[in-house]
Short mmCIF file of C-alpha atoms in Angstrom, two decimals:
data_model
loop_
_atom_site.label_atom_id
_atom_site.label_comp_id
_atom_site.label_asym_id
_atom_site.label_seq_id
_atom_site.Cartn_x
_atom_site.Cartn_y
_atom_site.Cartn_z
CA UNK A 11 -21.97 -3.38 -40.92
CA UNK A 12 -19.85 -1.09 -38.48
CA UNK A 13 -20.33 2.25 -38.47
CA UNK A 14 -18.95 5.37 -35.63
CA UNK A 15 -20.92 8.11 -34.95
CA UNK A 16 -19.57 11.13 -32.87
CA UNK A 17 -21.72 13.07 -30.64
CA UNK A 18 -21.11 16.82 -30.71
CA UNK A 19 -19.18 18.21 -34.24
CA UNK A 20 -17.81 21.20 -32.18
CA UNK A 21 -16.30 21.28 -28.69
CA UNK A 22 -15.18 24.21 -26.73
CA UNK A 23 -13.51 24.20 -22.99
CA UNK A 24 -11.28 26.19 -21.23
CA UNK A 25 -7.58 26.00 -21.00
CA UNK A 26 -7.08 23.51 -17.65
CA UNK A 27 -10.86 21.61 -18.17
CA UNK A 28 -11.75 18.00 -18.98
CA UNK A 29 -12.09 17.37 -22.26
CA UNK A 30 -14.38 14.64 -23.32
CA UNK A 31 -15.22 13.99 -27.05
CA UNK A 32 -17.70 10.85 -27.48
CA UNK A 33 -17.72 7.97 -29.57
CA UNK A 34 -20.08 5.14 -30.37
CA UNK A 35 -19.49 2.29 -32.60
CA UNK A 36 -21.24 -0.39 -34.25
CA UNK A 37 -19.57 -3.91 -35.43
CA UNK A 38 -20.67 -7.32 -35.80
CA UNK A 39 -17.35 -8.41 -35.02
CA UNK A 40 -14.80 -7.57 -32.10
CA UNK A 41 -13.94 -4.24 -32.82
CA UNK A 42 -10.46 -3.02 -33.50
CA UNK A 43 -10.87 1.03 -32.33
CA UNK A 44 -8.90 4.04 -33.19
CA UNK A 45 -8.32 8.15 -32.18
CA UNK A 46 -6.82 9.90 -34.93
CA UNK A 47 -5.80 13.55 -34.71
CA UNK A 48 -5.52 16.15 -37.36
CA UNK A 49 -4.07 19.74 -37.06
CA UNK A 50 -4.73 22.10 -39.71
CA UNK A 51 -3.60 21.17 -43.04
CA UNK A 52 -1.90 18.15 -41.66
CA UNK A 53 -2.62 14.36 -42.09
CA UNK A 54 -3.67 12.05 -39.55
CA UNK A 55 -2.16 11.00 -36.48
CA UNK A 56 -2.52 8.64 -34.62
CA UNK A 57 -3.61 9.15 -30.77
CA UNK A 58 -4.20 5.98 -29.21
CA UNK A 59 -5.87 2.59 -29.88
CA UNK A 60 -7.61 -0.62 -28.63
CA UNK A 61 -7.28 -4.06 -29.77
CA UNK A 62 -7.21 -6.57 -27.35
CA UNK A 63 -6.79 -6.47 -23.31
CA UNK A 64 -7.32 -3.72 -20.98
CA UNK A 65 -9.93 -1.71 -21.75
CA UNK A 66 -8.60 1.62 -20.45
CA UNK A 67 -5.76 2.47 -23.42
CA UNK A 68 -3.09 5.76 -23.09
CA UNK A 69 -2.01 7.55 -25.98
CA UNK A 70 0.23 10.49 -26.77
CA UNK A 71 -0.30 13.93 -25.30
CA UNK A 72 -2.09 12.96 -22.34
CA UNK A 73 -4.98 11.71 -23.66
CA UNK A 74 -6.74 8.56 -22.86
CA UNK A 75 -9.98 6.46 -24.03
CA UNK A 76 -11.71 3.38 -22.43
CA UNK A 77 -13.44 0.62 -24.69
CA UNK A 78 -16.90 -0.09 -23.25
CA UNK A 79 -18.24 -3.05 -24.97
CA UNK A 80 -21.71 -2.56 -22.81
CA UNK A 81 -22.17 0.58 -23.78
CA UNK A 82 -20.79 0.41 -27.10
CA UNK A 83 -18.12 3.38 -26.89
CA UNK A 84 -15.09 4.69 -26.96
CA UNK A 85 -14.79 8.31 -25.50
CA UNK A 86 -11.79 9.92 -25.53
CA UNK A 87 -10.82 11.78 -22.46
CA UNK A 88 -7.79 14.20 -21.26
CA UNK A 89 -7.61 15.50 -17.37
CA UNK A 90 -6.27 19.16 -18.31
CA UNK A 91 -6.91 20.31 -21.76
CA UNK A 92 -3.89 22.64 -23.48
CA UNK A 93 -4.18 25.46 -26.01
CA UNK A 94 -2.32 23.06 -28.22
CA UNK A 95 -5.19 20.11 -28.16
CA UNK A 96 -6.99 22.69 -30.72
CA UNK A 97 -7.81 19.94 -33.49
CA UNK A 98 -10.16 17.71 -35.27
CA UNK A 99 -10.75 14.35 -33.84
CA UNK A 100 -11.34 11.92 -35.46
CA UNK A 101 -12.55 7.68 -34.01
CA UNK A 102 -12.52 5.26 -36.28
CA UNK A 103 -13.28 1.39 -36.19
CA UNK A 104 -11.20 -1.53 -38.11
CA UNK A 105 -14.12 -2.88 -40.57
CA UNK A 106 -11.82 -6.14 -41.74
CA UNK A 107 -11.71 -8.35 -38.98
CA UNK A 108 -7.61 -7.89 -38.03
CA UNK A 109 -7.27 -11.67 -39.17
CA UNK A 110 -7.71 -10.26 -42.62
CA UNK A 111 -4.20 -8.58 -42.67
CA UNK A 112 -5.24 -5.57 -42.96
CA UNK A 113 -6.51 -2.40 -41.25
CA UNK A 114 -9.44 -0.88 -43.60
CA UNK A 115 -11.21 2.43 -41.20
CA UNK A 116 -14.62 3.57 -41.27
CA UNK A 117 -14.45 7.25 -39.31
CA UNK A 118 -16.66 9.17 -37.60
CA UNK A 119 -17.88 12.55 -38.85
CA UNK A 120 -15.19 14.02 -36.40
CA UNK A 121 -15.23 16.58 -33.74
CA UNK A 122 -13.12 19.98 -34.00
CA UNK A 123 -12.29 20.71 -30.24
CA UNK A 124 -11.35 24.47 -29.64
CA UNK A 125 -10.02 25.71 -26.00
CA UNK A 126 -10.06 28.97 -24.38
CA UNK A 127 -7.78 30.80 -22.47
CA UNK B 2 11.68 9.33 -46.60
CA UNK B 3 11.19 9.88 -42.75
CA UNK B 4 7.22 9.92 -43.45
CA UNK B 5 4.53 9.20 -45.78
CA UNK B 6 5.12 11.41 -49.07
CA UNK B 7 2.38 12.94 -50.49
CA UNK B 8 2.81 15.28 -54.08
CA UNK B 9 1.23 17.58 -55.18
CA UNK B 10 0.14 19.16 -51.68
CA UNK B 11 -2.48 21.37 -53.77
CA UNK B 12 -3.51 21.01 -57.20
CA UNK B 13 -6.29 23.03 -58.68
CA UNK B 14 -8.13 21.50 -62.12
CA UNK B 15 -10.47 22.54 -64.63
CA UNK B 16 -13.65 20.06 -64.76
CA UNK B 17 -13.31 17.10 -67.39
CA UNK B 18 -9.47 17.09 -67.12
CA UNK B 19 -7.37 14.06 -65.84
CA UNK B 20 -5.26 14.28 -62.66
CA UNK B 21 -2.49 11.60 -60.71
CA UNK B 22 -2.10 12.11 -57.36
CA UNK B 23 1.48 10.42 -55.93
CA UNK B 24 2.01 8.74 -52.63
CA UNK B 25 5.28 7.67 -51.30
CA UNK B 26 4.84 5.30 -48.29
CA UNK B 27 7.54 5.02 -45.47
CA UNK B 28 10.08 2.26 -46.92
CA UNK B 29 9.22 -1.08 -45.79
CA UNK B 30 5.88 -0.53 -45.78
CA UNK B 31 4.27 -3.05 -47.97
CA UNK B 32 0.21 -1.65 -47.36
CA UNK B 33 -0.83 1.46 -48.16
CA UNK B 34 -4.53 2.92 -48.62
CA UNK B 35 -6.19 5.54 -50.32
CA UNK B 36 -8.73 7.72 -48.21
CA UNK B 37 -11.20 10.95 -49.08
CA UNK B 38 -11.87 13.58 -46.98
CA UNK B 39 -14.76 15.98 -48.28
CA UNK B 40 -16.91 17.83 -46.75
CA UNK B 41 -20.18 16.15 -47.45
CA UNK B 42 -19.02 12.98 -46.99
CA UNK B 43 -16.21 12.59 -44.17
CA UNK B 44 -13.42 10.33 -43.83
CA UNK B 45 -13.62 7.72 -46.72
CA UNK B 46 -11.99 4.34 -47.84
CA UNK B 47 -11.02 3.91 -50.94
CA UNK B 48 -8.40 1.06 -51.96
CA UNK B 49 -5.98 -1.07 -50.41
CA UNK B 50 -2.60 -2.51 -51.54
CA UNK B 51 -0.86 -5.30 -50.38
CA UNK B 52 2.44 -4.82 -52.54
CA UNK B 53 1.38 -4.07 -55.98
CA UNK B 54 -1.89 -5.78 -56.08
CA UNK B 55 -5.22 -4.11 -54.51
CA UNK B 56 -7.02 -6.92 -52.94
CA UNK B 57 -10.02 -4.43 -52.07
CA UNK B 58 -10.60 -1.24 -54.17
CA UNK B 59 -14.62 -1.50 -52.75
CA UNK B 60 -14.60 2.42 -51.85
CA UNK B 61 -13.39 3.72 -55.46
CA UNK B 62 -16.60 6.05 -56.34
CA UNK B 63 -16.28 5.35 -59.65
CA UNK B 64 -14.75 3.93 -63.10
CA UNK B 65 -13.41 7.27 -63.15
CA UNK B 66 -11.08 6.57 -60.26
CA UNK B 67 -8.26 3.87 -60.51
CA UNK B 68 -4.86 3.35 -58.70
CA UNK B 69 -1.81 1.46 -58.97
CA UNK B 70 0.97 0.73 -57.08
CA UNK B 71 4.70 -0.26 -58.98
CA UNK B 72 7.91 -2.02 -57.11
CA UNK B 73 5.95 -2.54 -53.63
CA UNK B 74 6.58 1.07 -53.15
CA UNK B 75 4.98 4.43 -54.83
CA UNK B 76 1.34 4.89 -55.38
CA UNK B 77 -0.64 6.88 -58.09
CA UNK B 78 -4.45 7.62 -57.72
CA UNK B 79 -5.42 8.75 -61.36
CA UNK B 80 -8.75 10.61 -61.75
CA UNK B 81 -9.69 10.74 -64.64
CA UNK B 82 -12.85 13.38 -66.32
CA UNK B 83 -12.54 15.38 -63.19
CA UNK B 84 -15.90 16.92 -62.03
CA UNK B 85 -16.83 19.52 -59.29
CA UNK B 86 -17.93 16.79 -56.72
CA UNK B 87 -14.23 15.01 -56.91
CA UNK B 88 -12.91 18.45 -54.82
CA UNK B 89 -11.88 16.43 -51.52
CA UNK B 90 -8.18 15.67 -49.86
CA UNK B 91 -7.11 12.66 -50.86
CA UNK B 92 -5.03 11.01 -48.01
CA UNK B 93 -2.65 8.47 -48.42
CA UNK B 94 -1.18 6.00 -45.69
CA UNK B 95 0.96 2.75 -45.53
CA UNK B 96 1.66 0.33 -42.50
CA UNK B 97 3.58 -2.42 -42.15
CA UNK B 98 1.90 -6.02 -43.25
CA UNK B 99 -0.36 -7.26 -40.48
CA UNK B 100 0.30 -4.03 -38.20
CA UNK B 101 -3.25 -1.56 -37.33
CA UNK B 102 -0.67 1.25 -37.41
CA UNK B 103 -1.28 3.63 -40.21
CA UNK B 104 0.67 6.41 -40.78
CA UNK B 105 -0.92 9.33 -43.04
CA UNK B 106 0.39 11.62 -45.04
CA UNK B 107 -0.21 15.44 -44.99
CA UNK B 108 -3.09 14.52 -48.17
CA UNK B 109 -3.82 16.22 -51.77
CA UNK B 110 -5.90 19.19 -51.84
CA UNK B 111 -8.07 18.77 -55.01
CA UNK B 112 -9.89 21.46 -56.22
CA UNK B 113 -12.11 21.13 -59.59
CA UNK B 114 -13.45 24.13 -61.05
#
């Protein structure tokens, strides 16, 4: 069965600093991968994702994640963070191998990343 | 619409009362899922369409919970006997057929007292 876990609920850096928010997944098949953002009292949005091909995927904002099969994860990473990366992130893994047509998630518990000025 | 249309944005119920929570996928769009998010137990599945059937409705918590979906388009989630642990935003989200891309609405904010 897959399953996502996500190290670390809460995340604080400073305005400027890495940010690095961790996940690991679990899947018996390939894995289709996901970032999802959500501001406050928003939906979902979606950050960046990996399928197929090159491991190291870019999504909006700046932010970036690399699919390590060896190690099993999926961290998502940004160089510089901004006052306006304040958010819950969320990874999520495709349960339905793609082939099935569609796209069913199972999410992590999420991480709410603050920054300071 | 521009988006995915979710109505109400917050309802607030009495326990053992009924509620239908409306989605409105981004035309063209022929799946769209249901999702939880509550505080005890995360980001949840729920059902899938494809069109107007639902092909997997595995994450419905209950026989209390059903959904349907009319002219390949707009999507009710009907609770029905509402109790205190079915507080939660619902989220809806629809996708093209055979695309990972889901786009999410801003959710349902269902409170049960």
């Amino acid at each position: 069965a897959q399953s996502v876990t996500q190290l670390g609920s809460h995340v604080s850096v400073s305005e400027g600093a890495l940010v690095l928010l961790r996940c690991n997944y679990s899947s018996s098949v390939p894995p289709y991968l996901f970032w999802y953002v959500q501001y406050p009292n928003q939906g979902l949005q979606l950050l960046l994702k990996y399928t197929t091909g090159a491991t190291l995927v870019k999504g909006i904002n700046g932010f970036e994640a690399e699919f390590k099969k060896s190690e099993t994860s999926f961290h998502l990473t940004k160089p510089s963070a901004h006052m306006s990366d304040a958010a819950e992130y969320f990874c999520a893994v495709s349960v339905v191998p793609f082939s099935g047509g569609y796209n069913k998630l199972i999410f992590g518990a999420g991480t709410r990343l603050a920054v300071h000025p | 619409g521009a988006g995915v249309s979710q109505s109400p944005s917050n309802k607030v119920t009495e326990k053992g009362k009924d509620v239908e929570l409306r989605c409105d996928p981004i035309s063209g769009h022929t799946a769209l899922y249901w999702y939880r998010q509550s505080l005890g137990q995360g980001l949840e599945f729920l059902i899938y369409f494809q069109g107007n059937s639902a092909p997997d409705k595995s994450g419905l918590p209950s026989d209390r919970f059903s959904a349907e979906r009319t002219g390949g388009s707009v999507s009710t989630l009907t609770i029905q006997r509402t109790q205190q642990e079915d507080s939660a935003v619902y989220l809806c989200a629809s996708s093209l057929q055979g695309s990972e891309d889901a786009f999410f609405g801003q959710g349902t904010r269902l409170t049960v007292v």
